Short mmCIF file of C-alpha atoms in Angstrom, two decimals:
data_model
loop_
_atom_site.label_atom_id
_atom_site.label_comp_id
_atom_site.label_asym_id
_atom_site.label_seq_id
_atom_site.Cartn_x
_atom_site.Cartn_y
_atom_site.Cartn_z
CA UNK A 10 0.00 0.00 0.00
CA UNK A 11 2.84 2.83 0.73
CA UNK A 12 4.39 1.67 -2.11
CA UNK A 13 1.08 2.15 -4.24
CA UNK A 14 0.77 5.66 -1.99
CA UNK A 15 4.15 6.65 -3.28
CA UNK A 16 3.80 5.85 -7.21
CA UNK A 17 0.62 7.59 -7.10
CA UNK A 18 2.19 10.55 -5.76
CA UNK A 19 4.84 10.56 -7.78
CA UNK A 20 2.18 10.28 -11.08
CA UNK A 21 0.43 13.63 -9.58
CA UNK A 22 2.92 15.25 -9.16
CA UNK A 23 4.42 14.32 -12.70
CA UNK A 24 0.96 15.19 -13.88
CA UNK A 25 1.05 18.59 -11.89
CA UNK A 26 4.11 19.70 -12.96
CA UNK A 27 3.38 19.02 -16.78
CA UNK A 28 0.77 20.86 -16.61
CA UNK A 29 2.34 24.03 -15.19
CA UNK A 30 5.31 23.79 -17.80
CA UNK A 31 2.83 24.02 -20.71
CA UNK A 32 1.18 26.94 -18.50
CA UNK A 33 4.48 28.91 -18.33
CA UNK A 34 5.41 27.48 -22.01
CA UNK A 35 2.16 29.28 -23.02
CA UNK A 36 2.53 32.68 -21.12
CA UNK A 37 6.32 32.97 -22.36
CA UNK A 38 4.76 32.32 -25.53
CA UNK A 39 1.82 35.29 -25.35
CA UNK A 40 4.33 37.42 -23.82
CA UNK A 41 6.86 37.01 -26.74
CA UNK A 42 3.57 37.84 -28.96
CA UNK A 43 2.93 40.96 -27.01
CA UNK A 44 6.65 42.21 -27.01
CA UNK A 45 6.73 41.76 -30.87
CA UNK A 46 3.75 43.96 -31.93
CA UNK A 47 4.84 46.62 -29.15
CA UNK A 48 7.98 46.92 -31.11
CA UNK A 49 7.00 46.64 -34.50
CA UNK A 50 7.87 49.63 -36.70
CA UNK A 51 5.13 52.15 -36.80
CA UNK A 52 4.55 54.57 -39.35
CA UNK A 53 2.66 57.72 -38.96
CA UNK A 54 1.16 60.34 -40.82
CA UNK A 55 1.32 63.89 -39.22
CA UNK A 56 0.15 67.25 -40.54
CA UNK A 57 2.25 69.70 -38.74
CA UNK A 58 4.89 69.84 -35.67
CA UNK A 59 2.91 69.59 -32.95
CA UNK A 60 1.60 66.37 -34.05
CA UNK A 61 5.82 65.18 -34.42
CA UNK A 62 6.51 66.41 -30.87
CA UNK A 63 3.38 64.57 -29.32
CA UNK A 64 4.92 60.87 -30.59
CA UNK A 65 7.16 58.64 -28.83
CA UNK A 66 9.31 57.30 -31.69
CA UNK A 67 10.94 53.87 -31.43
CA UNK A 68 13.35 52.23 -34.01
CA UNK A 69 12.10 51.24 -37.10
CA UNK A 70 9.35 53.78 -36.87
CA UNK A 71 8.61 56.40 -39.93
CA UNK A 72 6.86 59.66 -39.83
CA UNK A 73 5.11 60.56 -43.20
CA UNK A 74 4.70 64.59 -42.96
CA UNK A 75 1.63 65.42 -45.36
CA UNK A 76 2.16 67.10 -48.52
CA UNK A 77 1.61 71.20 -48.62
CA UNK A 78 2.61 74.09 -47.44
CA UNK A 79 4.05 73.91 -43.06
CA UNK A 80 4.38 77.81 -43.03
CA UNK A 81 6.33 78.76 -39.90
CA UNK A 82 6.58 75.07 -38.60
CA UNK A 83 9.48 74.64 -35.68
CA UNK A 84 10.19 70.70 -36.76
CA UNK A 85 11.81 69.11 -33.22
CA UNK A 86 12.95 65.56 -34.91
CA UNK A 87 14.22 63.44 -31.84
CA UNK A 88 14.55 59.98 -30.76
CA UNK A 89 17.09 57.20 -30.84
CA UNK A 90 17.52 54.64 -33.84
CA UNK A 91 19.93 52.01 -34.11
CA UNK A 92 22.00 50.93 -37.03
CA UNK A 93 19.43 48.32 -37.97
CA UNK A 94 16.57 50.32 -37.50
CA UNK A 95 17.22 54.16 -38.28
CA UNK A 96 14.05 56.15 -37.37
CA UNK A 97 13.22 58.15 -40.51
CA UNK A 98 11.22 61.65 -41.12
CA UNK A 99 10.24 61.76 -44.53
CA UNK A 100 7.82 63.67 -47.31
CA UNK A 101 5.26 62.37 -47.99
CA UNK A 102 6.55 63.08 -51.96
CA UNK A 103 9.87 64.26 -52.45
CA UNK A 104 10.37 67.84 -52.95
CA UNK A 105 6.40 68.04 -51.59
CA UNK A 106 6.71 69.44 -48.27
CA UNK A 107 7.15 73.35 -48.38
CA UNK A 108 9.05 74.69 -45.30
CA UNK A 109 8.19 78.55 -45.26
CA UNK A 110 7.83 81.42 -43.03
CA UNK A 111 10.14 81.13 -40.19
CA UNK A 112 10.28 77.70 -40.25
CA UNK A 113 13.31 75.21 -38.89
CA UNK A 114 14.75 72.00 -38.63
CA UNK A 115 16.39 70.33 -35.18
CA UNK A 116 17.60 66.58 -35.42
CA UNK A 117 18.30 65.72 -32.55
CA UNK A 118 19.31 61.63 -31.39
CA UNK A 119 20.56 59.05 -32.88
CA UNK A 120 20.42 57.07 -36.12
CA UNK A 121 17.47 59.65 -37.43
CA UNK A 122 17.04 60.07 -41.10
CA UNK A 123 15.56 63.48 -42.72
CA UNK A 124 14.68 62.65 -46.68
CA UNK A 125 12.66 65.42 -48.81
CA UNK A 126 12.06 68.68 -47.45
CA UNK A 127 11.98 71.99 -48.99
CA UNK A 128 13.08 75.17 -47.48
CA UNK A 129 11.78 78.17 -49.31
CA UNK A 130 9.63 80.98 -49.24
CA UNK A 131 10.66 82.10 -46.04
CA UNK A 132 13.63 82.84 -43.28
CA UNK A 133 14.54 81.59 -39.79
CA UNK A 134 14.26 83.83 -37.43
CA UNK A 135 17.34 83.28 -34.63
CA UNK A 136 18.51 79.41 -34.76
CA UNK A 137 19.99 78.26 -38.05
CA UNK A 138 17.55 76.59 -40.54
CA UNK A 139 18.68 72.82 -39.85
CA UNK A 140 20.86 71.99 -37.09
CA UNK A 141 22.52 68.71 -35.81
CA UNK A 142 22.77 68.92 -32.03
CA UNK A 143 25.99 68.20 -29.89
CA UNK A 144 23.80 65.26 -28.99
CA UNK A 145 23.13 63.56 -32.44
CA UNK A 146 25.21 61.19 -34.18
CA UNK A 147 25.23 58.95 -37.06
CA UNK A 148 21.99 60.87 -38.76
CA UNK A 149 21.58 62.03 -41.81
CA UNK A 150 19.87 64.77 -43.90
CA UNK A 151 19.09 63.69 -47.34
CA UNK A 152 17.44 65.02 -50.64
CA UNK A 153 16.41 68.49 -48.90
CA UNK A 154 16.19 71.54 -50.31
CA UNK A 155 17.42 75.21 -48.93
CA UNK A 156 16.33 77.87 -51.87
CA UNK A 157 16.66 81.78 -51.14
CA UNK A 158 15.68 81.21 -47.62
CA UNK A 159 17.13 84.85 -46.71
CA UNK A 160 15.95 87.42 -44.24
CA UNK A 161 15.46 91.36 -45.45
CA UNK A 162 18.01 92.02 -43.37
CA UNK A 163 21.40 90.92 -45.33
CA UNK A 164 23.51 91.82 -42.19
CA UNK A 165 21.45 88.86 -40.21
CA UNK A 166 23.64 86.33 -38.94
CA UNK A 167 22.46 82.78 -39.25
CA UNK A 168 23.91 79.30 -40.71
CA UNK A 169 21.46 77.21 -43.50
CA UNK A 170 23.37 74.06 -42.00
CA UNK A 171 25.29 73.72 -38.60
CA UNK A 172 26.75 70.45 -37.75
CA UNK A 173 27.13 69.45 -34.36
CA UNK A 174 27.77 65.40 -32.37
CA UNK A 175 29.88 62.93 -34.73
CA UNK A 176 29.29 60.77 -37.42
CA UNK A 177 26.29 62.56 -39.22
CA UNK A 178 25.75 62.86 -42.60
CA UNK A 179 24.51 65.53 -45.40
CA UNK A 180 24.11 64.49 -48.78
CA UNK A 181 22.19 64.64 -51.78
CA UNK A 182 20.46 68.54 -51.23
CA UNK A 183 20.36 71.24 -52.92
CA UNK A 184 21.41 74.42 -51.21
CA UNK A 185 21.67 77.89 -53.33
CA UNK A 186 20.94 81.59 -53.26
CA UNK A 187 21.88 82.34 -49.42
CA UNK A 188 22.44 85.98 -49.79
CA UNK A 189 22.96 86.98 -46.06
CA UNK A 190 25.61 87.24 -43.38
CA UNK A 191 27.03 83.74 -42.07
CA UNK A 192 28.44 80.74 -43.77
CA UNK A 193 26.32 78.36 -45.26
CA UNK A 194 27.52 75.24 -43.70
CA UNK A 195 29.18 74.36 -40.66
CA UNK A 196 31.03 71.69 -39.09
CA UNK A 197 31.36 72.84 -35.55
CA UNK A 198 33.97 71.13 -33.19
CA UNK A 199 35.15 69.75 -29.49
CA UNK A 200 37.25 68.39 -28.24
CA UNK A 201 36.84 65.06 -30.16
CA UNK A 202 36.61 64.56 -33.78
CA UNK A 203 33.25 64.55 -35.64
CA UNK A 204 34.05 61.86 -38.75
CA UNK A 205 30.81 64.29 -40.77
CA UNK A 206 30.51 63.51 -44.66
CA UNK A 207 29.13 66.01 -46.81
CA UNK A 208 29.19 64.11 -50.02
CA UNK A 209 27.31 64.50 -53.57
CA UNK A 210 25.54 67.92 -52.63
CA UNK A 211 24.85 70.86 -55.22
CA UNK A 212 25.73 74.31 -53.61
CA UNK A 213 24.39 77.07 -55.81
CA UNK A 214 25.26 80.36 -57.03
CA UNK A 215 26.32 82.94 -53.56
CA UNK A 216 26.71 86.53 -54.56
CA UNK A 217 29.30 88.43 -53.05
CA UNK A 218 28.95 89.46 -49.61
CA UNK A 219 31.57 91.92 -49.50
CA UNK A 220 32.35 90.72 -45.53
CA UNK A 221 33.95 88.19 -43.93
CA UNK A 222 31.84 85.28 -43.15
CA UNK A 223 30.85 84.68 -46.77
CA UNK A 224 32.17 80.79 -46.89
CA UNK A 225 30.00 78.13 -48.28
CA UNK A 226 31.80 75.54 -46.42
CA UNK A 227 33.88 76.04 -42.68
CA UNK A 228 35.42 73.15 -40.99
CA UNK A 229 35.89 74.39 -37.47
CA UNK A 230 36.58 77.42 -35.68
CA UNK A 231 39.78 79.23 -34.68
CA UNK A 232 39.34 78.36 -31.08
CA UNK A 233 39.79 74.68 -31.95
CA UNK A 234 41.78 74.67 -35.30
CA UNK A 235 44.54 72.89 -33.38
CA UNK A 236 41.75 69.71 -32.87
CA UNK A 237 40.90 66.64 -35.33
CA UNK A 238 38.01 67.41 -37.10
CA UNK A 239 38.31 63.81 -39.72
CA UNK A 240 35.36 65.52 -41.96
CA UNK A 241 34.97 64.62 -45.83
CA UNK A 242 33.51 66.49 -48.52
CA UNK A 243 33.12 64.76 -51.19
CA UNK A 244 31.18 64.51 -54.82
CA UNK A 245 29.94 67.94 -54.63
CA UNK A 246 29.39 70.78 -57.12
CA UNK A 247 30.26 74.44 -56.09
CA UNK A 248 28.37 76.42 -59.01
CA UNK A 249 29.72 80.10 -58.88
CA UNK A 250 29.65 80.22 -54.95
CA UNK A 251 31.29 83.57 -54.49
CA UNK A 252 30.51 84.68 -51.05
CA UNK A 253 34.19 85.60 -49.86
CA UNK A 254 37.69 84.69 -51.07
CA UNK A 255 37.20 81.12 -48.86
CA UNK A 256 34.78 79.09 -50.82
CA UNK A 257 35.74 76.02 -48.10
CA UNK A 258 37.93 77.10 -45.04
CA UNK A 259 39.39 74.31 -43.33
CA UNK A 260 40.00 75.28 -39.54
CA UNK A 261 40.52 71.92 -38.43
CA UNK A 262 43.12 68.87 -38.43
CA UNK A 263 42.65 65.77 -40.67
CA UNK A 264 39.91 66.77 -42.78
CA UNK A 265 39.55 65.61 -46.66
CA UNK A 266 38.17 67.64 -49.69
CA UNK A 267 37.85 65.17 -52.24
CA UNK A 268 36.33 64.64 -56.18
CA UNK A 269 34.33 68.37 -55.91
CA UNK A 270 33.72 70.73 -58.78
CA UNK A 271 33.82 74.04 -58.04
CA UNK A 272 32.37 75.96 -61.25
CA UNK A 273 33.15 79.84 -62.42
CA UNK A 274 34.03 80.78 -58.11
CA UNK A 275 35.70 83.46 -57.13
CA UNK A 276 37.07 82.16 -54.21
CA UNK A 277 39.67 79.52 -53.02
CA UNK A 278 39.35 76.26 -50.94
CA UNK A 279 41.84 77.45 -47.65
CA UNK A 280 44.03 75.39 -45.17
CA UNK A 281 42.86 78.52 -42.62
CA UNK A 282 43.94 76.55 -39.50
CA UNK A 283 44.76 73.58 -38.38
CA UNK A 284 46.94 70.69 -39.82
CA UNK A 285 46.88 67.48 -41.76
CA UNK A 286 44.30 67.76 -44.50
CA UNK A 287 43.67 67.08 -47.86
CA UNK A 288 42.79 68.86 -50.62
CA UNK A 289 42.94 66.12 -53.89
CA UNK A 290 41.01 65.10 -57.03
CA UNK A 291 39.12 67.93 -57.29
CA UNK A 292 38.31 70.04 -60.30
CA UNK A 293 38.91 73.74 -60.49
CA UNK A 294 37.08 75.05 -63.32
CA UNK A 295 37.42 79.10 -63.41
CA UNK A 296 37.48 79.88 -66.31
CA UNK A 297 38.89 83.46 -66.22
CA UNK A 298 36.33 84.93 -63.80
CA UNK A 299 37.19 87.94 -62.11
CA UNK A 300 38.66 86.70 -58.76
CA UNK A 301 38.77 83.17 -59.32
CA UNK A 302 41.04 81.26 -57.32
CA UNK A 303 42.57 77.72 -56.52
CA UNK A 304 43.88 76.18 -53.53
CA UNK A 305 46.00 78.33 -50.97
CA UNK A 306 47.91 76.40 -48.26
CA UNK A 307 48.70 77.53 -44.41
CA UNK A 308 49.65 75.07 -41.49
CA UNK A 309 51.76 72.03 -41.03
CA UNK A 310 51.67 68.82 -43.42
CA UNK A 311 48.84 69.57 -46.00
CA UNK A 312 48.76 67.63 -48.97
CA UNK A 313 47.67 68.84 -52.49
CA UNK A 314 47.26 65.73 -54.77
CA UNK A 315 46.09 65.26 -58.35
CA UNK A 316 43.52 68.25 -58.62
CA UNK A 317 42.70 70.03 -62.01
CA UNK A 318 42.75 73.72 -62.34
CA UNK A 319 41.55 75.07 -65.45
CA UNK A 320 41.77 78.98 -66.03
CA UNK A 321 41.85 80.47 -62.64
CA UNK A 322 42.33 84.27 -62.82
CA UNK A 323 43.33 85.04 -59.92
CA UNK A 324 46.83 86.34 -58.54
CA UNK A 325 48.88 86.00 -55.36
CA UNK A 326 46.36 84.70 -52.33
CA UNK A 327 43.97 83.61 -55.56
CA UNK A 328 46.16 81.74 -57.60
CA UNK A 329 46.30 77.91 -58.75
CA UNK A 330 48.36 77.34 -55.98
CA UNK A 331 49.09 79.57 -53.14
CA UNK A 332 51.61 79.04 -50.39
CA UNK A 333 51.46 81.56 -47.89
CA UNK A 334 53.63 83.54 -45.16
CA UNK A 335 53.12 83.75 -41.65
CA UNK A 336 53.10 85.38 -38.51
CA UNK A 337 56.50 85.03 -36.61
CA UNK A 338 54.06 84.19 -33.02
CA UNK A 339 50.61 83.44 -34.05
CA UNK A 340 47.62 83.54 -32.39
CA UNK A 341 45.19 81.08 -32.99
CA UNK A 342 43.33 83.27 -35.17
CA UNK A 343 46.35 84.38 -37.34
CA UNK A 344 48.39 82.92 -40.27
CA UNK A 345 50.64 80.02 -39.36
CA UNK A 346 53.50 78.70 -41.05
CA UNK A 347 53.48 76.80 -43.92
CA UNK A 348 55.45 73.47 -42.85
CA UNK A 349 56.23 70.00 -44.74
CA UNK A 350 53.63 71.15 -47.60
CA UNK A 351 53.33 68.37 -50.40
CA UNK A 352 52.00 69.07 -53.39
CA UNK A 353 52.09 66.72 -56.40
CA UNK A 354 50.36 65.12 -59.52
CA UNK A 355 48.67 68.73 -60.20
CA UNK A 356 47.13 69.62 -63.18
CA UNK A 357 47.22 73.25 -63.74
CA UNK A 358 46.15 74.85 -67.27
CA UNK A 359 45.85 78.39 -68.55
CA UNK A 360 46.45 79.99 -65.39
CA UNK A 361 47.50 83.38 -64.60
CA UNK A 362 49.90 82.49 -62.21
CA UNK A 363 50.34 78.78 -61.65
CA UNK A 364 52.53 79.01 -57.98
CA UNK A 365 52.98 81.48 -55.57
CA UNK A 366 55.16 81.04 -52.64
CA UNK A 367 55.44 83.47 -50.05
CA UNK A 368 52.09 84.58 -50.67
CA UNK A 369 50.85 87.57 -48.66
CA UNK A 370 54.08 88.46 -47.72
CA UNK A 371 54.05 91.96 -45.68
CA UNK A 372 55.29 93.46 -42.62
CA UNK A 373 53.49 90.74 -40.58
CA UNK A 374 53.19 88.13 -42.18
CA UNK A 375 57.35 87.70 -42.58
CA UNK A 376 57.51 83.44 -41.75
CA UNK A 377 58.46 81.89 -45.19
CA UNK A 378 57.12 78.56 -45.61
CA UNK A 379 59.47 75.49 -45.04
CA UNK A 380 59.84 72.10 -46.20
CA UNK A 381 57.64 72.32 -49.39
CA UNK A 382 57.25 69.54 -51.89
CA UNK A 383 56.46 70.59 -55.37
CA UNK A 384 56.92 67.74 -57.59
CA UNK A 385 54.91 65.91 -60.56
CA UNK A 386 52.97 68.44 -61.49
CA UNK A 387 51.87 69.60 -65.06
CA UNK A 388 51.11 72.87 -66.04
CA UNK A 389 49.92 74.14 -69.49
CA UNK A 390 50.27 77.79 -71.06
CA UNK A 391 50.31 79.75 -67.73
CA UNK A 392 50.42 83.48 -68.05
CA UNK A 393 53.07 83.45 -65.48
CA UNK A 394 54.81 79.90 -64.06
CA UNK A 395 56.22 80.71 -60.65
CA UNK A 396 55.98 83.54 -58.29
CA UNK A 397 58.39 83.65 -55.49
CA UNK A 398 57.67 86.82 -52.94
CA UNK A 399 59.14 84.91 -50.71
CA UNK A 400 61.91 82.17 -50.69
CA UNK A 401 60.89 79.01 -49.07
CA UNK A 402 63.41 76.83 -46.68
CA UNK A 403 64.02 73.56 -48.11
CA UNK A 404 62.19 73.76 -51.01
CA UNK A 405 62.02 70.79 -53.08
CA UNK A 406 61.23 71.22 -56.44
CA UNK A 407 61.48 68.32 -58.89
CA UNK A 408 60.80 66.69 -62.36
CA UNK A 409 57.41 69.22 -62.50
CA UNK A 410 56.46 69.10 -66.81
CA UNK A 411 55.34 72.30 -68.41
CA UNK A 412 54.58 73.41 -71.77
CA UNK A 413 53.73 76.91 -72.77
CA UNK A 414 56.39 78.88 -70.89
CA UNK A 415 60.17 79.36 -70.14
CA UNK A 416 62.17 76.79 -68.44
CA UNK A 417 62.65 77.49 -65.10
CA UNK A 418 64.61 75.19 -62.20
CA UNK A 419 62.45 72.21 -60.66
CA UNK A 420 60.37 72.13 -64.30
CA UNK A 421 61.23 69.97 -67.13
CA UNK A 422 59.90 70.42 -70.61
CA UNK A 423 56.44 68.68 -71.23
CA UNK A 424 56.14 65.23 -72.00
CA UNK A 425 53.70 63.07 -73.76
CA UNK A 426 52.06 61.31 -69.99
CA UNK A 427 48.99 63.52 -70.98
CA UNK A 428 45.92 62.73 -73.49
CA UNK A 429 42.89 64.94 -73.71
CA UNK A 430 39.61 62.88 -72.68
CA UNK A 431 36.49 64.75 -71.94
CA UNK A 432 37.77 68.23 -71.98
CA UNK A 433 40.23 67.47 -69.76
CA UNK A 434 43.93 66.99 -69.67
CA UNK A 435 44.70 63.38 -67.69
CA UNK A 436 47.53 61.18 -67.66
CA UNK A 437 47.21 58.44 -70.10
CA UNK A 438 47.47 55.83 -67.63
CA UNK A 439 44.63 57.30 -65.58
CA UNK A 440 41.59 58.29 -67.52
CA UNK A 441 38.52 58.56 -65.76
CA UNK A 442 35.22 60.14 -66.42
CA UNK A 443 34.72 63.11 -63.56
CA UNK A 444 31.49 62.03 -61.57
CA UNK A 445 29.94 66.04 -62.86
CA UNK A 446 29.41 64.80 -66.11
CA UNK A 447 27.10 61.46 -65.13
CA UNK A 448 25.49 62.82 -62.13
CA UNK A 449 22.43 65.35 -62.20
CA UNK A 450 22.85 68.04 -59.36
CA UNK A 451 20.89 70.65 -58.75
CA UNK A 452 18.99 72.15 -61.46
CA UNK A 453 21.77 73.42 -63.90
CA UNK A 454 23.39 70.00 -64.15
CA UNK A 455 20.51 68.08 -65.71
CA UNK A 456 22.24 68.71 -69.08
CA UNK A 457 23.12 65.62 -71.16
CA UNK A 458 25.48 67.48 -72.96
CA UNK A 459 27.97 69.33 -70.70
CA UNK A 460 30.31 70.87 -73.10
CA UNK A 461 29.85 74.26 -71.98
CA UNK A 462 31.69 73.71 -69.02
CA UNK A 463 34.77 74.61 -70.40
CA UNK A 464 34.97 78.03 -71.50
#
């Protein structure tokens, strides 16, 4: 009998605890149920900011903003994405969502995605039209417009795009006709580097300001030019962006201006501050406009590699290729010296004056550079070939080709490494079609045919 007792004890309890495993089994499984559809992606609709502001966005969600006119809308994008699941802010058709008035644009998170807005019609009022906080990274505004979006008052100091945090992105936008005081995009530092991209962007036509402050692109302030800034700009077109004699100013350390056009500007890309950047592949297209410039060098081991400069007008701080004096104890505001330069594998045709060094010479700026490279180069029928206002120490000057212009020492007679292919002057073993004549940016590069270009 206790043995009987025991075995059916034993069979309840088996029984028992069955029964509670498929229990739990079954509430793990509702639970699991449950969890997925709470984090499913949503999407929602909303038809102006203060619907955006009242959602809790999760990863994976989308926000659809409705088509029409959001006339003095203050647009507060935040939450946090991941990798995987970006959350994304989009029109609801491209191109279809008018930002006017005093309207404005705050990302603000992580992983957030901005695709298809339109600023126009309109001005901000204080904050800069689309800003990146110090908190965001790894975001991204894409396809965007900024059109004429100007204030009455031309003196008005405001930025179209200010990048703050690390790792964010702004590409594929359209951003022309800012006509005010400020520059039109910034990458603003701290003490760490940022790694932004600004790749395949058209930045139109900026009239002259006649001030300071007049850049289309700035990389960093003087208060932290002496920091790593590891910023790209890349596949862009400049079209006749002639705001002040810096159409990029590099303030920064490490940074990379890569593959851009700049078309007809009157204005140079600058090593301002900092040290360690690249300016390389890009093309230089002047041709002969009034101030035109090239590529003017300041700080310690820049690096000017294989770019094409095609009719640049300008002299001295504005020519092809400008290498600057300095101060003899700089502030961090002032002109530094010009150290370990290397520049190489340069195109450089029809310019007025092809090199300067010593540029900007006067009773301040007395520093020659030293250490410059200048080797590999090739430069066709230049008005003048060299301009030394001041001597460089331990200049190195090698096995640079020219044709057009009287032999001088460090340049050879031209060879036959060159062909002609697409308007452009490349070295046989390195033809390549530049990206401006496949890609449509912005709305004066639509053209099939592109042979106006070169003038």
């Amino acid at each position: 009998m206790k043995l009987n007792f025991y075995a059916g004890l034993v069979l309840i309890c088996g029984l028992s605890y069955s029964s509670c495993a498929k229990a739990v089994e079954a509430d793990s499984l509702t639970k699991k149920v449950e969890e997925q559809a709470t984090n499913s992606d949503k999407t929602y609709t909303i038809a102006n900011a203060a619907e955006l502001n009242e959602l809790k966005l999760a990863p994976g969600d989308k926000v659809i903003m409705k088509s029409g006119e959001w006339k003095s809308q203050i647009i507060n994008f935040k939450g946090k994405g991941t990798a995987e699941k970006p959350i994304t802010l989009i029109a609801e058709t491209k191109g279809s969502v008018i930002l006017s008035g005093n309207s404005n644009l705050k990302i603000d998170g992580e992983w957030l995605v901005v695709d298809g807005l339109f600023f126009k019609n309109g001005s901000s009022l204080k904050d800069d039209v689309v800003i990146f906080t110090k908190a965001t990274s790894n975001s991204r505004l894409t396809n965007t417009s900024i059109e004429n979006y100007n204030p009455s008052d031309k003196t008005l100091d405001y930025k179209w795009v200010s990048l703050y945090g690390n790792h964010n992105r702004v590409d594929h936008c359209s951003i022309t006709g800012k006509a005010h005081q400020g520059t039109t995009l910034v990458v603003w530092l701290d003490d760490k580097p940022n790694y932004h991209q600004i790749d395949h962007n058209y930045f139109g036509p900026r009239p002259e300001l006649g001030a300071n402050g007049g850049e289309t692109i700035r990389i960093g302030t003087s208060t932290f030019s002496m920091n790593d800034s590891y910023a790209t700009v890349q596949n862009n077109i400049f079209d006749k962006c002639d705001g002040e004699v810096e159409i990029i100013s590099i303030k920064s350390g490490f940074n990379k201006i890569m593959n851009n056009l700049f078309y007809e500007c009157a204005g140079t890309v600058t090593f301002r501050h900092g040290n360690n950047s690249e300016v390389s592949s890009n093309y230089f297209i002047a041709n002969n406009v009034t101030n035109s410039g090239g590529i003017r060098l300041i700080g310690e081991n820049q690096k000017v590699h294989g770019n094409y400069l095609y009719k640049v007008a300008g002299r001295t701080l504005r020519s092809a290729i400008s290498v600057m004096n300095a101060y003899e104890k700089p502030a961090l505001s002032d002109y530094w010296q010009v150290k370990n330069a290397d520049i190489q594998n340069n195109v450089i045709v029809s310019a007025r004056e092809a090199f300067v060094l010593g540029s900007g010479k006067d009773n301040d700026r007395t520093v020659a550079p030293d250490g410059v490279n200048i080797s590999n180069n090739y430069v066709i029928n230049p008005t003048t070939l060299l301009v030394t206002q001041d001597e460089p120490k331990n200049l190195k000057m090698q096995n640079n080709q020219v044709e057009g212009a009287s032999i001088v020492a460090g340049f050879v007679k031209m060879g036959n490494d060159l062909q002609m292919s697409d308007g452009i002057w490349q070295k046989k073993t390195e033809l390549k079609k530049p990206f401006w004549l496949e890609t449509a940016i912005g709305p004066d590069w639509k053209k099939d045919n592109r042979s106006f270009i070169f003038k």
